[in-house]
PDB file of C-alpha atoms in Angstrom:
ATOM      1  CA  ASN A   1      23.395  12.048  -5.204  1.00  0.00           C
ATOM      2  CA  THR A   2      19.588  12.229  -5.427  1.00  0.00           C
ATOM      3  CA  THR A   3      19.357  14.416  -8.538  1.00  0.00           C
ATOM      4  CA  CYS A   4      18.428  11.408 -10.668  1.00  0.00           C
ATOM      5  CA  LEU A   5      15.386  10.673  -8.501  1.00  0.00           C
ATOM      6  CA  GLY A   6      13.319  13.611  -9.671  1.00  0.00           C
ATOM      7  CA  PRO A   7      11.809  16.729  -8.056  1.00  0.00           C
ATOM      8  CA  LYS A   8       9.108  14.864  -6.107  1.00  0.00           C
ATOM      9  CA  TYR A   9      11.711  12.762  -4.315  1.00  0.00           C
ATOM     10  CA  ARG A  10      13.761  15.842  -3.461  1.00  0.00           C
ATOM     11  CA  GLN A  11      10.630  17.545  -2.132  1.00  0.00           C
ATOM     12  CA  VAL A  12       9.769  14.588   0.119  1.00  0.00           C
ATOM     13  CA  THR A  13      13.319  14.238   1.425  1.00  0.00           C
ATOM     14  CA  ALA A  14      14.025  17.968   1.825  1.00  0.00           C
ATOM     15  CA  PRO A  15      13.306  17.932   5.600  1.00  0.00           C
ATOM     16  CA  LEU A  16      15.759  15.048   6.106  1.00  0.00           C
ATOM     17  CA  GLN A  17      19.333  15.898   7.036  1.00  0.00           C
ATOM     18  CA  SER A  18      20.736  12.433   6.400  1.00  0.00           C
ATOM     19  CA  PRO A  19      22.579  11.305   3.253  1.00  0.00           C
ATOM     20  CA  PHE A  20      20.951   9.088   0.647  1.00  0.00           C
ATOM     21  CA  TRP A  21      22.060   5.450   0.922  1.00  0.00           C
ATOM     22  CA  ASP A  22      23.750   4.582  -2.346  1.00  0.00           C
ATOM     23  CA  GLY A  23      23.784   0.811  -1.903  1.00  0.00           C
ATOM     24  CA  LYS A  24      27.492   0.751  -1.072  1.00  0.00           C
ATOM     25  CA  ALA A  25      27.901   2.105   2.459  1.00  0.00           C
ATOM     26  CA  CYS A  26      27.995  -0.496   5.244  1.00  0.00           C
ATOM     27  CA  LEU A  27      24.701  -0.604   7.146  1.00  0.00           C
ATOM     28  CA  LYS A  28      25.771  -2.673  10.130  1.00  0.00           C
ATOM     29  CA  GLY A  29      24.570  -0.864  13.256  1.00  0.00           C
ATOM     30  CA  LYS A  30      23.128   2.002  11.177  1.00  0.00           C
ATOM     31  CA  ARG A  31      19.615   3.439  11.318  1.00  0.00           C
ATOM     32  CA  VAL A  32      17.945   3.825   7.912  1.00  0.00           C
ATOM     33  CA  MET A  33      14.785   5.821   7.157  1.00  0.00           C
ATOM     34  CA  ALA A  34      12.931   4.197   4.251  1.00  0.00           C
ATOM     35  CA  LEU A  35      10.276   6.196   2.447  1.00  0.00           C
ATOM     36  CA  CYS A  36       8.297   6.362  -0.775  1.00  0.00           C
ATOM     37  CA  GLU A  37       7.813   9.532  -2.793  1.00  0.00           C
ATOM     38  CA  GLN A  38       5.109   7.977  -4.943  1.00  0.00           C
ATOM     39  CA  GLY A  39       1.672   6.511  -4.196  1.00  0.00           C
ATOM     40  CA  ALA A  40       0.363   4.155  -1.542  1.00  0.00           C
ATOM     41  CA  GLY A  41       0.402   1.192  -3.923  1.00  0.00           C
ATOM     42  CA  ASP A  42       4.087   1.722  -4.640  1.00  0.00           C
ATOM     43  CA  LEU A  43       4.886   1.721  -0.931  1.00  0.00           C
ATOM     44  CA  LEU A  44       2.924  -1.508  -0.429  1.00  0.00           C
ATOM     45  CA  GLN A  45       4.773  -3.229  -3.272  1.00  0.00           C
ATOM     46  CA  PHE A  46       8.299  -2.136  -2.440  1.00  0.00           C
ATOM     47  CA  ALA A  47       8.272  -2.091   1.380  1.00  0.00           C
ATOM     48  CA  ARG A  48       9.067  -5.814   1.226  1.00  0.00           C
ATOM     49  CA  TYR A  49      12.635  -5.047   0.198  1.00  0.00           C
ATOM     50  CA  CYS A  50      13.316  -3.285   3.485  1.00  0.00           C
ATOM     51  CA  ARG A  51      13.900  -6.789   4.800  1.00  0.00           C
ATOM     52  CA  GLU A  52      17.191  -6.823   2.910  1.00  0.00           C
ATOM     53  CA  LEU A  53      18.279  -3.653   4.710  1.00  0.00           C
ATOM     54  CA  SER A  54      17.645  -5.432   7.994  1.00  0.00           C
ATOM     55  CA  ARG A  55      19.677  -8.410   6.813  1.00  0.00           C
ATOM     56  CA  LEU A  56      22.546  -6.028   6.089  1.00  0.00           C
ATOM     57  CA  GLY A  57      22.507  -5.001   9.742  1.00  0.00           C
ATOM     58  CA  ALA A  58      20.398  -1.841   9.569  1.00  0.00           C
ATOM     59  CA  GLU A  59      17.739  -0.723  12.000  1.00  0.00           C
ATOM     60  CA  VAL A  60      14.921   0.045   9.574  1.00  0.00           C
ATOM     61  CA  HIS A  61      12.415   2.826  10.142  1.00  0.00           C
ATOM     62  CA  LEU A  62       9.602   3.513   7.685  1.00  0.00           C
ATOM     63  CA  LEU A  63       7.999   6.848   6.821  1.00  0.00           C
ATOM     64  CA  ALA A  64       4.394   6.286   5.721  1.00  0.00           C
ATOM     65  CA  PRO A  65       1.105   8.213   5.388  1.00  0.00           C
ATOM     66  CA  PRO A  66      -1.029   8.151   8.575  1.00  0.00           C
ATOM     67  CA  PHE A  67      -3.728   5.992   6.951  1.00  0.00           C
ATOM     68  CA  MET A  68      -1.116   3.300   6.229  1.00  0.00           C
ATOM     69  CA  GLU A  69       0.503   3.214   9.653  1.00  0.00           C
ATOM     70  CA  ASP A  70      -1.484   0.296  11.102  1.00  0.00           C
ATOM     71  CA  LEU A  71      -0.784  -1.965   8.117  1.00  0.00           C
ATOM     72  CA  CYS A  72       2.882  -1.020   7.671  1.00  0.00           C
ATOM     73  CA  ALA A  73       3.466  -1.656  11.370  1.00  0.00           C
ATOM     74  CA  THR A  74       2.946  -5.369  10.686  1.00  0.00           C
ATOM     75  CA  LEU A  75       6.185  -5.515   8.682  1.00  0.00           C
ATOM     76  CA  PRO A  76       8.392  -7.647  10.957  1.00  0.00           C
ATOM     77  CA  TRP A  77      11.621  -5.962   9.870  1.00  0.00           C
ATOM     78  CA  ALA A  78      10.442  -2.385  10.519  1.00  0.00           C
ATOM     79  CA  LYS A  79      11.626  -1.148  13.907  1.00  0.00           C
ATOM     80  CA  ALA A  80       9.083   1.677  13.805  1.00  0.00           C
ATOM     81  CA  VAL A  81       6.681   3.426  11.436  1.00  0.00           C
ATOM     82  CA  HIS A  82       6.584   7.227  11.433  1.00  0.00           C
ATOM     83  CA  THR A  83       3.847   9.342   9.889  1.00  0.00           C
ATOM     84  CA  ARG A  84       5.201  12.860  10.446  1.00  0.00           C
ATOM     85  CA  TYR A  85       8.587  14.415   9.871  1.00  0.00           C
ATOM     86  CA  GLN A  86       8.527  15.751  13.440  1.00  0.00           C
ATOM     87  CA  GLN A  87       8.484  12.163  14.711  1.00  0.00           C
ATOM     88  CA  ILE A  88      11.532  11.038  12.763  1.00  0.00           C
ATOM     89  CA  PRO A  89      14.434  10.147  15.059  1.00  0.00           C
ATOM     90  CA  PRO A  90      18.077  10.847  14.193  1.00  0.00           C
ATOM     91  CA  HIS A  91      19.245   8.399  11.538  1.00  0.00           C
ATOM     92  CA  ASP A  92      22.291   7.663   9.427  1.00  0.00           C
ATOM     93  CA  TYR A  93      20.766   7.300   5.946  1.00  0.00           C
ATOM     94  CA  HIS A  94      17.494   7.584   4.069  1.00  0.00           C
ATOM     95  CA  VAL A  95      16.462   5.637   0.986  1.00  0.00           C
ATOM     96  CA  SER A  96      13.526   5.333  -1.393  1.00  0.00           C
ATOM     97  CA  VAL A  97      11.896   1.899  -1.208  1.00  0.00           C
ATOM     98  CA  MET A  98      11.358   2.079  -4.976  1.00  0.00           C
ATOM     99  CA  SER A  99      15.128   2.285  -5.463  1.00  0.00           C
ATOM    100  CA  LEU A 100      15.883  -0.743  -3.296  1.00  0.00           C
ATOM    101  CA  PRO A 101      15.733  -3.457  -6.005  1.00  0.00           C
ATOM    102  CA  PHE A 102      18.385  -1.563  -7.972  1.00  0.00           C
ATOM    103  CA  LEU A 103      20.517  -0.559  -4.992  1.00  0.00           C
ATOM    104  CA  LEU A 104      20.443  -4.109  -3.625  1.00  0.00           C
ATOM    105  CA  GLY A 105      21.403  -5.578  -6.997  1.00  0.00           C
ATOM    106  CA  LEU A 106      18.310  -7.782  -7.198  1.00  0.00           C
ATOM    107  CA  THR A 107      17.740  -9.817 -10.364  1.00  0.00           C
ATOM    108  CA  PRO A 108      14.625 -11.456 -11.876  1.00  0.00           C
ATOM    109  CA  GLU A 109      15.655 -14.588  -9.993  1.00  0.00           C
ATOM    110  CA  THR A 110      16.197 -12.962  -6.589  1.00  0.00           C
ATOM    111  CA  ILE A 111      13.454 -10.325  -6.709  1.00  0.00           C
ATOM    112  CA  ARG A 112      10.679 -12.914  -6.375  1.00  0.00           C
ATOM    113  CA  TRP A 113       8.806 -13.027  -3.079  1.00  0.00           C
ATOM    114  CA  PRO A 114       7.698 -16.297  -1.472  1.00  0.00           C
ATOM    115  CA  GLY A 115       4.383 -15.164  -0.017  1.00  0.00           C
ATOM    116  CA  LYS A 116       2.475 -12.730   2.146  1.00  0.00           C
ATOM    117  CA  TYR A 117       4.441 -10.051   3.979  1.00  0.00           C
ATOM    118  CA  LEU A 118       1.718  -7.637   5.137  1.00  0.00           C
ATOM    119  CA  HIS A 119      -1.003  -8.653   7.594  1.00  0.00           C
ATOM    120  CA  SER A 120      -4.015  -6.829   8.916  1.00  0.00           C
ATOM    121  CA  PRO A 121      -3.738  -6.170  12.663  1.00  0.00           C
ATOM    122  CA  TYR A 122      -7.514  -6.725  12.909  1.00  0.00           C
ATOM    123  CA  PRO A 123      -9.730  -9.826  12.589  1.00  0.00           C
ATOM    124  CA  ALA A 124     -11.171 -10.604   9.156  1.00  0.00           C
ATOM    125  CA  VAL A 125     -14.593  -9.083   8.493  1.00  0.00           C
ATOM    126  CA  ARG A 126     -16.900 -11.609   6.833  1.00  0.00           C
ATOM    127  CA  HIS A 127     -20.217 -10.437   5.351  1.00  0.00           C
ATOM    128  CA  ASP A 128     -21.703 -13.610   3.896  1.00  0.00           C
ATOM    129  CA  ASP A 129     -21.378 -17.402   3.991  1.00  0.00           C
ATOM    130  CA  ARG A 130     -21.493 -17.619   0.197  1.00  0.00           C
ATOM    131  CA  PHE A 131     -18.541 -17.191  -2.155  1.00  0.00           C
ATOM    132  CA  THR A 132     -17.826 -13.504  -1.694  1.00  0.00           C
ATOM    133  CA  VAL A 133     -16.275 -11.021  -4.114  1.00  0.00           C
ATOM    134  CA  GLY A 134     -14.985  -7.644  -2.965  1.00  0.00           C
ATOM    135  CA  LEU A 135     -15.285  -4.793  -5.457  1.00  0.00           C
ATOM    136  CA  ALA A 136     -13.213  -1.628  -5.816  1.00  0.00           C
ATOM    137  CA  TRP A 137     -13.779   0.411  -8.955  1.00  0.00           C
ATOM    138  CA  ALA A 138     -12.116   3.790  -8.526  1.00  0.00           C
ATOM    139  CA  GLY A 139      -8.814   5.371  -7.582  1.00  0.00           C
ATOM    140  CA  ASP A 140      -7.947   8.835  -6.343  1.00  0.00           C
ATOM    141  CA  ALA A 141     -10.074  11.324  -8.273  1.00  0.00           C
ATOM    142  CA  SER A 142      -7.343  13.963  -7.923  1.00  0.00           C
ATOM    143  CA  ASN A 143      -4.894  11.829  -9.915  1.00  0.00           C
ATOM    144  CA  PRO A 144      -4.509  13.318 -13.423  1.00  0.00           C
ATOM    145  CA  TYR A 145      -4.709   9.799 -14.920  1.00  0.00           C
ATOM    146  CA  ASP A 146      -7.739   8.727 -12.902  1.00  0.00           C
ATOM    147  CA  HIS A 147      -9.932   8.511 -16.008  1.00  0.00           C
ATOM    148  CA  TRP A 148      -7.715   5.647 -17.208  1.00  0.00           C
ATOM    149  CA  ARG A 149      -8.116   3.543 -14.076  1.00  0.00           C
ATOM    150  CA  SER A 150     -11.574   4.241 -12.646  1.00  0.00           C
ATOM    151  CA  MET A 151     -15.152   3.505 -13.673  1.00  0.00           C
ATOM    152  CA  PRO A 152     -18.589   4.406 -12.326  1.00  0.00           C
ATOM    153  CA  PHE A 153     -20.141   1.696 -10.169  1.00  0.00           C
ATOM    154  CA  PRO A 154     -23.214   1.219 -12.445  1.00  0.00           C
ATOM    155  CA  ALA A 155     -20.834  -0.158 -15.108  1.00  0.00           C
ATOM    156  CA  LEU A 156     -20.394  -3.208 -12.834  1.00  0.00           C
ATOM    157  CA  LEU A 157     -24.101  -3.943 -12.482  1.00  0.00           C
ATOM    158  CA  PRO A 158     -24.391  -6.373 -15.440  1.00  0.00           C
ATOM    159  CA  PHE A 159     -21.548  -8.389 -13.930  1.00  0.00           C
ATOM    160  CA  VAL A 160     -23.062  -8.354 -10.440  1.00  0.00           C
ATOM    161  CA  ARG A 161     -26.497  -9.370 -11.687  1.00  0.00           C
ATOM    162  CA  ALA A 162     -25.058 -12.207 -13.773  1.00  0.00           C
ATOM    163  CA  PHE A 163     -23.969 -14.107 -10.636  1.00  0.00           C
ATOM    164  CA  PRO A 164     -26.862 -14.174  -8.138  1.00  0.00           C
ATOM    165  CA  GLU A 165     -25.223 -17.059  -6.281  1.00  0.00           C
ATOM    166  CA  VAL A 166     -22.261 -14.827  -5.381  1.00  0.00           C
ATOM    167  CA  ALA A 167     -22.200 -12.228  -2.599  1.00  0.00           C
ATOM    168  CA  PHE A 168     -20.695  -8.918  -3.709  1.00  0.00           C
ATOM    169  CA  VAL A 169     -19.165  -6.548  -1.169  1.00  0.00           C
ATOM    170  CA  SER A 170     -18.147  -2.963  -1.815  1.00  0.00           C
ATOM    171  CA  LEU A 171     -14.604  -2.231  -0.640  1.00  0.00           C
ATOM    172  CA  GLN A 172     -14.598   1.204  -2.248  1.00  0.00           C
ATOM    173  CA  ALA A 173     -13.736   3.737   0.435  1.00  0.00           C
ATOM    174  CA  GLY A 174     -14.253   7.480   0.206  1.00  0.00           C
ATOM    175  CA  ALA A 175     -16.770   9.491  -1.746  1.00  0.00           C
ATOM    176  CA  ARG A 176     -16.700   7.127  -4.734  1.00  0.00           C
ATOM    177  CA  GLY A 177     -18.029   4.373  -2.497  1.00  0.00           C
ATOM    178  CA  GLN A 178     -21.299   6.248  -2.235  1.00  0.00           C
ATOM    179  CA  GLU A 179     -21.970   5.372  -5.876  1.00  0.00           C
ATOM    180  CA  ALA A 180     -23.069   1.919  -4.649  1.00  0.00           C
ATOM    181  CA  ALA A 181     -25.332   3.190  -1.845  1.00  0.00           C
ATOM    182  CA  ARG A 182     -28.506   2.792  -3.892  1.00  0.00           C
ATOM    183  CA  TRP A 183     -27.776  -0.880  -4.596  1.00  0.00           C
ATOM    184  CA  VAL A 184     -26.590  -1.530  -1.033  1.00  0.00           C
ATOM    185  CA  GLN A 185     -30.038  -0.433   0.152  1.00  0.00           C
ATOM    186  CA  ARG A 186     -31.627  -2.839  -2.317  1.00  0.00           C
ATOM    187  CA  GLY A 187     -29.478  -5.707  -1.054  1.00  0.00           C
ATOM    188  CA  LEU A 188     -27.694  -6.282  -4.352  1.00  0.00           C
ATOM    189  CA  VAL A 189     -24.341  -5.330  -2.837  1.00  0.00           C
ATOM    190  CA  LYS A 190     -23.150  -5.371   0.760  1.00  0.00           C
ATOM    191  CA  ASP A 191     -21.322  -2.427   2.286  1.00  0.00           C
ATOM    192  CA  GLY A 192     -17.874  -3.530   3.359  1.00  0.00           C
ATOM    193  CA  ALA A 193     -16.294  -0.099   3.049  1.00  0.00           C
ATOM    194  CA  ALA A 194     -17.872   1.455   6.135  1.00  0.00           C
ATOM    195  CA  THR A 195     -14.983   0.295   8.307  1.00  0.00           C
ATOM    196  CA  CYS A 196     -12.244   0.894   5.713  1.00  0.00           C
ATOM    197  CA  GLN A 197     -10.809   4.100   7.157  1.00  0.00           C
ATOM    198  CA  THR A 198      -7.217   2.856   7.230  1.00  0.00           C
ATOM    199  CA  PHE A 199      -5.264   0.363   5.156  1.00  0.00           C
ATOM    200  CA  GLY A 200      -5.180  -2.046   8.083  1.00  0.00           C
ATOM    201  CA  GLN A 201      -8.981  -1.991   8.292  1.00  0.00           C
ATOM    202  CA  THR A 202      -9.214  -2.406   4.528  1.00  0.00           C
ATOM    203  CA  ALA A 203      -6.925  -5.434   4.739  1.00  0.00           C
ATOM    204  CA  ALA A 204      -9.272  -6.957   7.337  1.00  0.00           C
ATOM    205  CA  ALA A 205     -12.185  -6.445   4.942  1.00  0.00           C
ATOM    206  CA  MET A 206     -10.176  -8.059   2.142  1.00  0.00           C
ATOM    207  CA  ASP A 207      -9.375 -11.024   4.405  1.00  0.00           C
ATOM    208  CA  GLY A 208     -13.123 -11.557   4.696  1.00  0.00           C
ATOM    209  CA  VAL A 209     -13.769 -12.091   0.988  1.00  0.00           C
ATOM    210  CA  ASP A 210     -12.735 -14.881  -1.378  1.00  0.00           C
ATOM    211  CA  LEU A 211     -11.773 -12.689  -4.328  1.00  0.00           C
ATOM    212  CA  VAL A 212     -11.052  -9.003  -4.893  1.00  0.00           C
ATOM    213  CA  ILE A 213     -11.755  -7.269  -8.196  1.00  0.00           C
TER     214      ILE A 213
END
């Protein structure tokens, strides 16, 4: 029963003909379509728990936005990553990755993760030999709560100017990244966002800095 998961989940899963995995059905030899009805950050955080589905014997497939395909494909326990409903193969169950900790019965002791589980498929992009800080200052402007989590780039200038020994790199993709263009031209900030068209490319840019803020 998916009624408790809200209208957005039902909208995302409407094209799927498979039943929702309730955490009880045996998954040995079964194909499971894992998806996320929320944002990209939620998918990145919770995709790790698909490993447990694999350990239960499932063949795990992941439904992800196209711009996340290259990064999600590095998950070792994902058989395949699909970006369109038309690509989805026949499967036995579907499940929300955000429901997995509950469905798997994870506890504060077992929910911990030992280390890195996503890897960029591209080489790290390094912009400077100095200690380098990557900056991202804005989220999706269409989000109704964006004013709570974004700032204009000029608000960061006092911080940037206070550490001349540090190299600052913009990792802000999209239109909001253009807010730094004036200071990129002046050499105060380096442009690391030019190649950040996908999450895999963004991960490569992040691998090339020492700290991300």
